Amino acid sequence: MFTQNIIEAFWLGLSMGGFCTVSCAPFVIPYILADSNSKFLPRIFIFCQFLFGRLAAYILFAAVVSFISISSEDFLTMKVNNILLIAGSLLMITFALFKIDFRFCQISGWSKATRGFPLLTGFLLGLNLCPPFLIAIIKVLNMHSMLNSCLYFLFLFIGTTIYLIPVAFASALFKSEFFKRMGTYLAILVGIWFLIQGITGLL
Amino acid sequence: MKLRSIVIFIVLGFLSTVIYYVNYKLLVVSLVWSGIIALLHYFMERTSRISLFRTIFFAILAFSFLMEMHIFFNQENSFLPYCHIGMAGNVLNIGYNEFLAIKNQTFLRYGALSIGIAWLLIILINGGGFCSYGCFFGGIDDTFSQLLRKPLIRISSSTKFREFQFALLIFLIAISFIYSYSVFCQWLCPLKLSCSIINENSRTYMFQVYLFIGIGLVFLVMLPFLAKKRFFCSVICPFGALPPLVHKFTPYKITIDKSSCSKCGKCSEVCPSFAIVKSPKTSIPHITRFCTLCMRCASKCPTKSIKQTLYNRKETSLIPFISIMLGGAVSLFYLPNAIIDLINFLCSLKI
């Protein structure tokens, strides 16, 4: 079960990572990297700061959510949980189908405000409440364990970061229409999967 | 009779003997079927109506599979090592099982290292050809896509449409690995209606039943019939995403001769796999990596500009030969049983 949760978190991260890549990251990462000089190591350092900021946001979020779930054991019944899962997945499908921008956090505005602070930019970007992130929260609410919740979000972070690393160095590649479409299709499929899980959970 | 057709009969006849040497009834039927395949190939070469005879062969193959595995339920006698469609989406689990087997110093008879490599070789040799000659699923929507003379719904070819399959394949591989079962077989395969619904009373299983019926009706029957396109193979089938991935390395391809092409767009219109797109600049159609070598485009081309080629260069006529041989070899595992069961069924009706 523990391993399954970790793989699921990683997979969810992979599915939302596509959207992070095509909608948010191209705005932020070249901007961060543009702040540094052209040498390789300083660029890596800045990028690592940005990632660390994101990781801190993810872990903090997991800790808060799991604290809520532990302090109120019956906070959510299974039914409410499944309804939330259905709502989250429907939102995810709708956003993917109608190509609605995932940038809830007004990232371009934030990135301007946090110019020169990649750690802060990463932290704020990590708190982006997009639909896959909401699904992860619902999953974590069910765990009632702070360690498991933090690990879930850690692997969610790793899943999304896989996309961000090449983007940082080859953002032109991921600007292609093919990757955008792949991101959309994957988001729809993952949304449908969680929708089915929610429906069968209610049945 | 042309030499290639004789070679087909000899190879398939030998294979029939190897498989059915203990059962003379099945051996005879198998040899007759090998002869029919050789004859169909002969007519393909003699009349150049490759698409027509391919359709006949493909329809027999697919509907006999449907009859044997899902109507007569003869899954014990008929033998299919592994469904290529289920395997494509379940590849990580199969690889993991093989790993466990090797770790325990055993070897899986039908695992990633045997049947997996066999499928890989088939794709590398024949490209998308297996999807038009050998796939027992493809034959169903291919047949429905040929029933009307003109499509009632017109859908233009677009590779964007076909790219969905790549995403589906990635999704199925990952999600099947997470949950340790083949998600395609459990949730998407319409043929599972007859064989894997264990508990019909459970609400989840009823949900699956409706899903199977819905997918089967929409993608295997209705859309192919109305639009004359192979929707299941082009959208749902995870195996269908594999040949395009290795298309660059496959030797046999269909190519359009640009010098004689009249740019009428007929090929793009009739392509059932959404594989031919018109270049926006020159209007000359281009055959993409999604081609399944069905040759329907060649049969409709008014200027005969569509040719079989070796690496897009040298002209060849080997595609039907290789494809029908591979498809025929796979069909030997279940088609003779289907014919025997059909004969038995008809005899029992008489009594």
XYZ file of C-alpha atoms in Angstrom:
554
model
C 0.000 0.000 0.000
C 2.818 2.344 0.946
C 4.716 1.598 -2.271
C 1.511 1.943 -4.277
C 0.894 5.377 -2.737
C 4.403 6.492 -3.596
C 4.143 5.280 -7.202
C 0.717 6.893 -7.489
C 2.095 10.198 -6.215
C 4.943 9.994 -8.672
C 2.533 9.235 -11.508
C 0.221 12.083 -10.502
C 3.293 14.295 -10.490
C 4.134 13.119 -13.988
C 0.617 13.897 -15.153
C 0.518 17.387 -13.653
C 4.158 18.006 -14.541
C 3.164 18.205 -18.195
C 0.886 21.105 -17.388
C 3.445 22.774 -15.140
C 5.855 22.532 -18.024
C 3.677 23.895 -20.760
C 1.810 26.565 -18.836
C 3.841 27.802 -15.882
C 7.468 26.822 -16.178
C 8.284 28.412 -19.544
C 7.349 31.759 -17.995
C 9.368 31.294 -14.867
C 12.431 29.198 -15.527
C 13.949 31.089 -18.451
C 13.287 34.209 -16.395
C 15.191 32.808 -13.414
C 17.988 31.528 -15.559
C 18.211 34.823 -17.384
C 19.107 36.453 -14.075
C 22.304 34.480 -13.792
C 25.408 34.802 -15.887
C 25.983 32.315 -18.673
C 28.215 30.011 -16.625
C 26.858 26.545 -15.994
C 27.330 26.148 -12.216
C 25.691 29.428 -11.133
C 22.725 28.589 -13.350
C 22.440 25.169 -11.707
C 22.654 26.791 -8.268
C 19.816 29.183 -9.057
C 17.722 26.402 -10.489
C 18.337 24.278 -7.361
C 17.202 27.178 -5.165
C 14.046 27.401 -7.214
C 13.437 23.641 -6.825
C 14.139 23.766 -3.100
C 11.527 26.508 -2.741
C 8.995 24.328 -4.513
C 9.848 21.320 -2.376
C 9.470 23.363 0.814
C 6.018 24.484 -0.338
C 4.953 20.925 -1.124
C 6.147 19.502 2.211
C 4.600 22.368 4.165
C 1.321 21.839 2.377
C 1.399 18.082 3.063
C 2.158 18.669 6.731
C -0.730 21.138 7.120
C -3.228 18.937 5.293
C -2.225 15.799 7.217
C -2.411 17.761 10.498
C -6.008 18.659 9.652
C -6.845 15.038 8.772
C -5.209 13.649 11.945
C -6.833 16.160 14.265
C -10.253 15.337 12.904
C -10.383 11.594 12.277
C -13.875 11.729 10.791
C -13.211 14.938 8.949
C -14.235 13.397 5.688
C -16.302 10.331 5.201
C -15.516 8.061 2.260
C -18.514 9.431 0.359
C -17.453 13.054 0.667
C -13.955 11.982 -0.284
C -15.165 10.304 -3.464
C -17.375 13.265 -4.347
C -14.376 15.551 -3.963
C -12.344 13.179 -6.119
C -15.029 13.299 -8.820
C -15.198 17.098 -8.612
C -11.408 17.417 -8.814
C -11.107 15.075 -11.770
C -14.010 16.767 -13.608
C -12.280 20.084 -13.070
C -9.063 18.610 -14.427
C -10.785 17.229 -17.555
C -12.620 20.513 -18.154
C -9.437 22.515 -17.846
C -7.623 20.193 -20.242
C -10.467 20.055 -22.787
C -11.084 23.780 -22.927
C -7.420 24.633 -22.559
C -8.085 26.893 -19.590
C -4.920 28.334 -18.151
C -3.684 26.476 -15.074
C -1.957 29.560 -13.711
C -4.165 30.060 -10.652
C -1.348 31.712 -8.833
C -0.793 34.496 -11.373
C 2.696 33.227 -11.727
C 3.928 35.780 -14.224
C 3.008 38.565 -11.807
C 4.656 36.784 -8.894
C 7.767 36.036 -10.839
C 8.208 39.729 -11.551
C 7.681 40.569 -7.887
C 10.146 37.953 -6.716
C 12.847 38.811 -9.244
C 16.189 37.738 -7.859
C 14.649 35.387 -5.280
C 14.423 31.988 -6.948
C 13.741 30.293 -3.607
C 10.649 32.441 -3.028
C 9.519 32.029 -6.633
C 9.770 28.264 -6.238
C 7.835 28.391 -2.969
C 5.004 30.446 -4.461
C 4.879 28.298 -7.573
C 4.673 25.209 -5.348
C 1.458 26.513 -3.782
C -0.287 26.551 -7.147
C -3.754 25.080 -6.510
C -4.344 23.380 -9.837
C -6.798 20.426 -10.151
C -4.180 17.605 -9.954
C -2.840 19.259 -6.815
C -6.356 19.165 -5.352
C -6.579 15.440 -6.119
C -3.303 14.937 -4.249
C -4.746 16.825 -1.259
C -7.810 14.546 -1.227
C -5.550 11.501 -1.291
C -3.465 12.850 1.593
C -6.553 13.695 3.644
C -7.307 9.987 3.677
C -3.917 8.896 4.957
C -4.056 10.203 8.538
C -0.268 10.065 8.728
C 2.062 13.024 8.510
C 5.047 10.967 7.344
C 3.067 9.259 4.582
C 1.540 12.580 3.506
C 4.940 14.247 3.306
C 6.331 11.303 1.352
C 3.327 11.471 -0.989
C 4.011 15.120 -1.737
C 7.751 14.454 -1.999
C 7.140 11.947 -4.803
C 4.596 14.285 -6.353
C 7.368 16.869 -6.392
C 9.826 14.400 -7.979
C 7.254 13.531 -10.665
C 6.769 17.160 -11.635
C 10.475 18.014 -11.406
C 11.360 15.426 -14.066
C 9.705 17.741 -16.596
C 11.241 20.890 -15.187
C 14.867 19.780 -15.392
C 15.051 19.475 -19.176
C 12.892 22.587 -19.538
C 15.478 24.572 -17.668
C 18.079 23.610 -20.211
C 16.062 23.039 -23.342
C 12.903 25.060 -22.956
C 12.615 25.403 -26.716
C 12.012 21.655 -27.032
C 9.064 21.657 -24.660
C 7.472 24.639 -26.329
C 6.574 22.325 -29.207
C 2.916 21.700 -29.958
C 3.455 17.941 -29.620
C 4.398 18.174 -25.933
C 1.536 20.574 -25.278
C -0.909 18.098 -26.784
C 0.648 15.209 -24.846
C 0.202 17.210 -21.624
C -3.449 17.860 -22.460
C -4.173 14.232 -23.378
C -2.452 12.911 -20.261
C -4.363 15.326 -18.042
C -7.644 14.171 -19.609
C -6.736 10.498 -19.133
C -5.611 10.934 -15.533
C -8.768 12.979 -14.878
C -10.943 10.203 -16.323
C -9.093 7.611 -14.230
C -9.722 9.478 -10.985
C -13.297 10.134 -12.077
C -13.817 6.370 -12.488
C -12.175 5.767 -9.115
C -14.511 8.296 -7.523
C -17.609 6.831 -9.204
C -16.728 3.228 -8.336
C -15.971 4.349 -4.778
C -19.498 5.739 -4.536
C -21.121 2.637 -6.068
C 0.711 -20.127 -59.308
C 3.300 -17.605 -58.334
C 6.323 -18.735 -56.346
C 5.587 -16.488 -53.335
C 2.114 -18.006 -52.880
C 3.648 -21.488 -52.937
C 6.190 -20.372 -50.309
C 3.310 -19.125 -48.139
C 1.570 -22.502 -48.411
C 4.757 -24.423 -47.594
C 5.647 -22.259 -44.557
C 2.124 -22.200 -43.115
C 1.650 -25.885 -43.917
C 4.826 -26.723 -42.021
C 3.672 -24.600 -39.079
C 0.270 -26.351 -39.152
C 1.976 -29.732 -38.976
C 4.110 -28.640 -36.041
C 1.088 -27.325 -34.117
C -1.528 -29.970 -34.954
C 0.389 -33.187 -35.742
C -1.460 -34.987 -32.932
C -4.942 -34.076 -34.192
C -5.529 -35.013 -37.837
C -8.894 -33.159 -38.061
C -7.337 -29.883 -37.025
C -4.309 -30.578 -39.191
C -6.474 -31.025 -42.299
C -8.471 -27.846 -41.586
C -5.263 -25.987 -40.881
C -3.728 -27.119 -44.156
C -6.876 -26.111 -46.054
C -6.746 -22.673 -44.399
C -3.067 -22.359 -45.360
C -4.074 -23.108 -48.934
C -6.802 -20.443 -48.819
C -4.258 -17.892 -47.552
C -1.891 -18.806 -50.390
C -4.768 -18.443 -52.876
C -5.765 -15.037 -51.496
C -2.165 -13.905 -51.857
C -2.102 -15.238 -55.396
C -5.170 -13.160 -56.274
C -3.622 -10.107 -54.612
C -0.603 -10.349 -56.908
C -2.495 -11.431 -60.011
C -5.240 -8.799 -59.915
C -3.353 -6.056 -57.991
C -6.504 -5.642 -55.875
C -4.526 -6.009 -52.666
C -6.956 -4.054 -50.501
C -9.963 -6.177 -51.497
C -8.361 -9.572 -50.825
C -6.703 -8.273 -47.686
C -10.131 -7.239 -46.384
C -11.548 -10.709 -47.060
C -8.618 -12.368 -45.275
C -8.706 -9.905 -42.389
C -12.477 -10.231 -41.875
C -12.311 -14.055 -41.808
C -9.464 -13.871 -39.316
C -11.148 -11.409 -36.960
C -14.618 -12.912 -36.966
C -13.317 -16.453 -36.516
C -11.422 -15.210 -33.453
C -14.568 -13.566 -32.149
C -16.535 -16.761 -32.756
C -13.967 -19.089 -31.216
C -12.960 -17.099 -28.142
C -16.159 -15.256 -27.392
C -19.099 -17.213 -28.812
C -18.010 -20.854 -28.575
C -15.813 -19.960 -25.564
C -13.252 -22.484 -26.707
C -10.384 -20.809 -24.888
C -8.854 -24.080 -23.768
C -8.283 -25.691 -27.152
C -7.509 -22.521 -29.065
C -4.249 -21.084 -28.057
C -2.979 -17.553 -28.052
C 0.232 -17.033 -26.095
C -0.481 -13.421 -25.258
C -2.798 -10.740 -26.570
C -0.543 -8.109 -28.132
C -3.008 -5.324 -27.284
C -3.180 -6.203 -23.601
C 0.567 -6.738 -23.529
C 1.385 -3.275 -24.906
C -0.277 -1.469 -22.019
C 0.986 -3.982 -19.468
C 4.585 -4.085 -20.581
C 6.152 -2.987 -17.278
C 4.295 -5.662 -15.306
C 5.300 -8.322 -17.822
C 8.915 -7.159 -17.637
C 8.759 -7.191 -13.834
C 7.340 -10.749 -13.794
C 10.134 -11.827 -16.119
C 12.630 -10.209 -13.757
C 11.142 -12.114 -10.795
C 11.251 -15.347 -12.773
C 14.913 -14.878 -13.677
C 15.664 -13.986 -10.064
C 14.136 -17.325 -9.065
C 16.249 -19.035 -11.724
C 13.261 -19.893 -13.898
C 12.125 -18.637 -17.267
C 8.652 -17.544 -18.336
C 7.559 -19.483 -21.398
C 5.389 -16.591 -22.557
C 7.075 -13.593 -20.989
C 8.871 -10.432 -21.997
C 11.944 -12.261 -23.273
C 10.051 -14.683 -25.498
C 6.708 -13.393 -26.698
C 7.634 -9.736 -26.016
C 10.667 -9.937 -28.283
C 8.613 -11.805 -30.883
C 6.104 -8.900 -31.012
C 8.948 -6.406 -31.212
C 10.453 -8.271 -34.168
C 7.053 -8.407 -35.896
C 6.689 -4.628 -35.530
C 10.232 -4.024 -36.735
C 9.830 -6.244 -39.792
C 6.260 -5.444 -40.730
C 5.652 -2.002 -39.182
C 1.943 -1.264 -38.997
C 1.257 -4.187 -41.342
C 0.231 -6.446 -38.486
C -2.609 -3.986 -37.694
C -4.035 -4.581 -41.179
C -3.373 -8.269 -41.679
C -2.976 -10.058 -38.358
C -4.795 -8.289 -35.545
C -7.988 -10.094 -34.538
C -9.358 -6.836 -33.118
C -8.483 -4.674 -36.106
C -10.403 -6.933 -38.451
C -13.641 -6.040 -36.710
C -13.528 -2.275 -37.145
C -11.819 -2.661 -40.527
C -14.775 -4.720 -41.747
C -17.334 -2.231 -40.431
C -15.367 0.605 -42.008
C -15.768 -1.007 -45.443
C -19.505 -1.657 -45.408
C -20.722 1.711 -46.733
C -19.705 3.040 -50.136
C -19.428 6.613 -48.873
C -18.996 7.853 -45.292
C -22.033 9.351 -43.586
C -19.781 11.366 -41.294
C -16.727 13.003 -42.846
C -13.679 13.225 -40.623
C -10.510 14.601 -42.138
C -7.158 12.980 -41.431
C -5.067 14.586 -38.756
C -2.019 13.277 -36.974
C -3.064 15.279 -33.879
C -5.897 12.808 -33.544
C -3.560 9.819 -33.681
C -1.126 11.274 -31.141
C -3.713 10.597 -28.436
C -2.651 6.951 -28.690
C 0.853 7.785 -27.469
C -0.583 9.472 -24.383
C -2.926 6.522 -23.814
C -0.040 4.064 -24.070
C 2.060 6.017 -21.555
C -0.952 6.295 -19.261
C -1.806 2.581 -19.479
C 1.776 1.447 -18.896
C 2.106 3.658 -15.822
C -1.311 3.036 -14.292
C -1.099 -0.740 -14.920
C 2.239 -0.814 -13.135
C 0.887 1.183 -10.190
C -2.098 -1.112 -9.673
C -0.323 -4.333 -10.777
C -2.954 -5.396 -13.295
C -3.707 -4.738 -16.936
C -5.912 -1.643 -16.842
C -6.681 -1.968 -20.555
C -8.066 -5.494 -20.122
C -10.052 -4.561 -17.040
C -11.551 -1.285 -18.245
C -11.236 -0.817 -21.995
C -11.283 -4.136 -23.851
C -14.806 -4.750 -25.262
C -13.985 -8.432 -25.865
C -13.712 -8.909 -22.104
C -17.513 -8.800 -22.048
C -17.630 -12.514 -22.684
C -14.782 -13.756 -20.575
C -13.686 -11.760 -17.579
C -16.721 -10.431 -15.786
C -16.412 -12.536 -12.678
C -19.068 -11.079 -10.418
C -21.964 -9.749 -12.461
C -23.882 -8.562 -9.418
C -21.271 -6.153 -8.166
C -22.025 -2.574 -9.136
C -18.445 -1.940 -10.163
C -18.561 -4.880 -12.538
C -21.840 -3.659 -13.981
C -20.166 -0.305 -14.547
C -17.405 -2.145 -16.397
C -19.975 -4.031 -18.474
C -21.580 -0.750 -19.594
C -18.143 0.660 -20.350
C -17.217 -2.374 -22.489
C -20.538 -2.221 -24.352
C -20.153 1.528 -24.881
C -16.568 1.319 -26.154
C -17.367 -1.683 -28.345
C -20.449 -0.111 -29.903
C -18.987 3.336 -30.437
C -15.389 2.596 -31.442
C -15.609 -0.866 -32.994
C -18.955 -0.658 -34.756
C -20.714 2.710 -35.075
C -17.918 5.169 -35.780
C -16.053 2.851 -38.206
C -19.359 2.168 -39.989
C -20.431 5.819 -40.216
C -17.065 7.484 -40.892
C -15.268 4.641 -42.709
C -12.325 5.033 -40.342
C -10.791 2.516 -37.946
C -11.552 4.308 -34.708
C -10.703 1.584 -32.216
C -7.313 0.966 -33.824
C -6.584 4.670 -34.215
C -7.686 5.891 -30.803
C -8.097 3.165 -28.187
C -5.620 0.417 -29.109
C -2.362 0.795 -27.126
C -0.552 -1.574 -29.502
C -1.395 0.797 -32.355
C 0.959 3.355 -30.808
C 3.972 1.039 -31.096
C 4.473 0.699 -34.890
C 4.589 4.511 -35.366
C 7.368 4.660 -32.758
C 9.609 2.355 -34.799
C 8.372 3.484 -38.222
C 11.745 5.007 -39.112
C 13.467 1.651 -38.751
C 10.943 -0.513 -40.603
C 12.039 -1.420 -44.129
C 8.704 -1.648 -45.946
C 6.727 1.527 -46.479
C 4.000 2.968 -48.688
C 5.219 5.999 -50.627
C 3.552 8.604 -52.839
C 5.286 9.396 -56.095
C 5.192 13.205 -56.025
C 5.916 13.583 -59.718
C 2.769 11.779 -60.841
C 0.461 12.734 -57.940
C -2.570 14.742 -59.106
C -3.182 16.174 -55.574
C -6.812 15.033 -55.685
C -6.683 14.018 -51.984
C -8.581 10.773 -52.549
C -5.917 8.798 -50.626
C -6.256 10.996 -47.558
C -10.036 10.683 -47.747
C -10.090 6.873 -47.889
C -7.235 6.192 -45.442
C -8.911 4.409 -42.523
C -6.045 5.109 -40.114
C -5.867 8.939 -40.358
C -2.349 8.396 -41.715
C -2.330 10.520 -44.885
C -2.234 14.283 -44.509
C -1.982 16.984 -47.126
C 0.988 19.297 -46.979
C -0.378 22.829 -46.319
C 2.194 24.350 -48.695
C 2.196 22.038 -51.704
C -1.135 20.182 -51.231
C 0.701 16.956 -51.989
C -0.440 14.207 -49.619
C 2.130 12.748 -47.263
C 2.011 9.272 -45.709
C 2.848 9.581 -42.022
C 4.238 7.061 -39.546
C 0.702 5.985 -38.641
C 0.305 4.038 -41.920
C -0.898 0.441 -41.425
C -0.001 -0.739 -44.957
C -3.628 -1.616 -45.773
C -3.190 -0.305 -49.348
C -6.700 1.166 -49.501
C -5.119 4.423 -50.710
C -3.319 2.628 -53.561
C -6.532 0.986 -54.721
C -8.298 4.370 -54.964
C -5.459 6.444 -56.461
C -6.521 7.560 -59.966
C -2.924 8.062 -61.161
C -1.456 4.931 -59.516
C 1.105 7.090 -57.725
C 1.085 5.106 -54.488
C 3.723 2.404 -54.368
C 5.176 -0.173 -51.994
C 8.802 0.688 -51.334
C 11.861 -0.462 -49.478
C 13.047 2.408 -47.247
C 10.999 4.865 -49.352
C 13.364 4.272 -52.301
C 13.373 0.998 -54.174
C 10.009 -0.226 -55.394
C 8.950 -3.634 -54.064
C 5.883 -5.880 -53.871
C 6.748 -7.771 -50.698
C 4.390 -6.047 -48.236
C 1.359 -8.333 -48.814
C 3.622 -11.404 -48.820
C 5.223 -10.668 -45.439
C 2.052 -9.320 -43.849
C -0.238 -12.168 -44.901
C 2.367 -14.704 -43.804
C 2.591 -13.190 -40.307
C -1.179 -12.750 -40.013
C -1.723 -16.279 -41.313
C 0.767 -17.730 -38.820
C -1.060 -16.097 -35.877
C -4.455 -17.228 -37.217
C -3.328 -20.881 -37.224
C -3.520 -20.866 -33.432
C -7.301 -20.398 -33.328
C -8.905 -20.426 -36.777
C -8.865 -24.231 -37.379
C -10.605 -24.716 -34.029
C -13.179 -22.079 -34.977
C -13.981 -23.886 -38.236
C -14.329 -27.267 -36.479
C -16.557 -25.739 -33.792
C -18.690 -24.052 -36.437
C -19.101 -27.346 -38.324
C -19.988 -29.150 -35.078
C -22.485 -26.429 -34.215
C -24.142 -26.611 -37.641
C -24.296 -30.416 -37.420
C -25.921 -30.223 -33.999
C -28.566 -27.891 -35.441
C -29.450 -30.465 -38.098
C -29.980 -33.161 -35.477
